[in-house]
XYZ file of C-alpha atoms in Angstrom:
151
model
C 98.427 107.463 102.848
C 100.864 104.697 102.713
C 103.472 104.315 100.426
C 104.968 100.346 100.478
C 107.828 98.957 98.792
C 107.437 95.736 97.496
C 109.707 92.589 98.146
C 109.123 90.183 95.243
C 108.478 90.471 91.294
C 105.733 88.819 89.728
C 105.806 85.247 88.752
C 103.486 83.947 86.375
C 102.591 80.414 85.447
C 99.467 78.600 85.968
C 98.527 77.553 89.515
C 98.877 73.732 89.786
C 96.140 73.596 92.564
C 93.522 75.572 90.926
C 90.774 72.642 90.560
C 91.820 71.509 94.223
C 90.960 74.766 96.117
C 88.059 75.039 98.130
C 86.057 78.405 97.038
C 85.268 80.888 99.968
C 83.051 83.588 99.355
C 84.963 87.143 99.486
C 83.617 87.786 103.385
C 84.866 85.123 104.758
C 87.251 87.134 106.753
C 88.113 86.857 109.395
C 88.313 82.932 110.078
C 90.108 80.222 111.438
C 92.333 77.052 110.056
C 93.183 74.339 112.049
C 96.793 76.048 113.123
C 95.948 79.523 112.651
C 93.933 82.668 112.477
C 93.068 84.831 109.495
C 92.237 88.803 109.233
C 92.217 91.010 106.791
C 92.610 94.786 106.918
C 93.230 97.384 104.296
C 94.895 100.869 103.803
C 95.010 103.469 101.228
C 98.037 104.155 99.407
C 99.513 106.753 97.451
C 98.428 105.125 93.694
C 95.033 104.475 92.806
C 95.570 101.907 90.134
C 98.125 99.357 91.638
C 97.496 97.719 94.942
C 99.507 95.612 97.203
C 98.936 92.740 99.464
C 100.951 92.316 102.599
C 101.552 89.370 104.295
C 101.993 89.147 107.957
C 102.261 86.051 109.237
C 103.831 83.574 111.606
C 107.215 81.983 111.610
C 107.028 78.363 111.775
C 103.646 77.897 110.662
C 103.597 75.916 107.328
C 101.617 77.879 105.362
C 102.060 78.714 101.648
C 100.145 81.974 100.513
C 99.624 82.965 96.911
C 97.898 85.479 94.398
C 96.493 84.031 91.504
C 94.580 85.560 88.675
C 91.040 84.967 87.275
C 92.869 83.294 84.409
C 94.268 80.972 86.940
C 98.060 82.175 86.652
C 99.717 82.143 89.540
C 100.999 85.864 90.305
C 102.826 85.638 93.757
C 103.883 82.982 96.508
C 104.631 83.463 100.164
C 106.379 80.197 101.199
C 106.594 79.655 105.298
C 109.692 80.601 107.197
C 111.345 79.527 110.251
C 112.195 82.009 112.826
C 111.533 82.941 116.311
C 108.829 81.770 117.923
C 106.109 84.133 118.629
C 107.450 86.057 115.788
C 105.902 86.898 112.780
C 107.277 88.330 109.064
C 106.145 90.687 106.133
C 106.152 90.001 102.584
C 104.534 92.186 100.380
C 103.671 91.967 96.774
C 102.678 94.344 94.072
C 99.591 94.068 91.961
C 99.790 96.186 88.593
C 96.895 97.410 86.668
C 97.060 95.026 84.555
C 97.014 92.035 87.075
C 93.589 93.877 88.614
C 91.754 93.436 85.361
C 89.730 90.719 87.186
C 89.336 88.879 89.965
C 92.612 88.362 92.344
C 92.644 85.064 94.143
C 94.392 84.549 97.795
C 95.248 81.187 98.196
C 95.915 78.764 101.580
C 97.560 75.840 100.927
C 99.479 73.898 103.633
C 103.043 73.381 102.915
C 105.359 70.924 105.069
C 108.509 72.751 105.577
C 111.473 71.382 104.137
C 114.470 73.794 103.143
C 113.783 72.699 99.477
C 110.931 74.522 98.389
C 110.534 72.305 95.061
C 110.347 69.134 97.523
C 107.912 70.376 99.702
C 105.058 68.218 100.068
C 101.676 70.670 99.797
C 97.755 70.574 100.479
C 95.999 72.970 99.091
C 92.857 74.376 101.059
C 90.938 77.148 100.016
C 90.759 80.421 97.778
C 89.212 83.718 98.126
C 88.765 86.044 94.924
C 88.320 89.271 95.585
C 87.403 91.868 93.375
C 89.781 94.334 91.553
C 87.845 97.468 92.739
C 88.164 96.043 96.160
C 91.830 96.192 95.972
C 92.823 99.261 93.903
C 94.592 101.886 95.614
C 94.868 99.816 99.008
C 97.251 97.882 100.710
C 95.085 94.681 101.748
C 97.268 93.033 104.719
C 96.220 89.404 105.518
C 97.255 88.822 109.055
C 97.718 85.006 109.946
C 98.523 83.916 113.325
C 99.686 80.514 115.345
C 97.056 79.576 117.355
C 98.581 76.436 118.108
C 99.132 75.658 122.083
C 102.606 76.715 122.921
C 104.605 74.301 124.939
């Protein structure tokens, strides 16, 4: 069992891109986007009524990821980060029992990096909705690796 500390508190607002996402099936993993590969792995937690989602993502990849409730509420957002080429960073979000009352969507949006997130140009790509029973008591790790050719 793994006990994980989470980095961010939940935000709740309507997802402005809800109607623009392609709907990908829950078994879509693993898959490739034009600049990266995306995989999902799960590990047991010490608690059975909550869940965590950990984004393990390459630096310099212009991708914003989020967690969205079935009611279209954006629960968490993971912004792109600049860093050492070939490196990666982790962001972990806690999902409470209340947030696991319905499907939880994992969203993928191209976000062309500028240092002011509110002004970042974005293009929504897709959402994968997962059943809350698949998430409860688990740390779901979404690994996103840059697959662009290195100079």
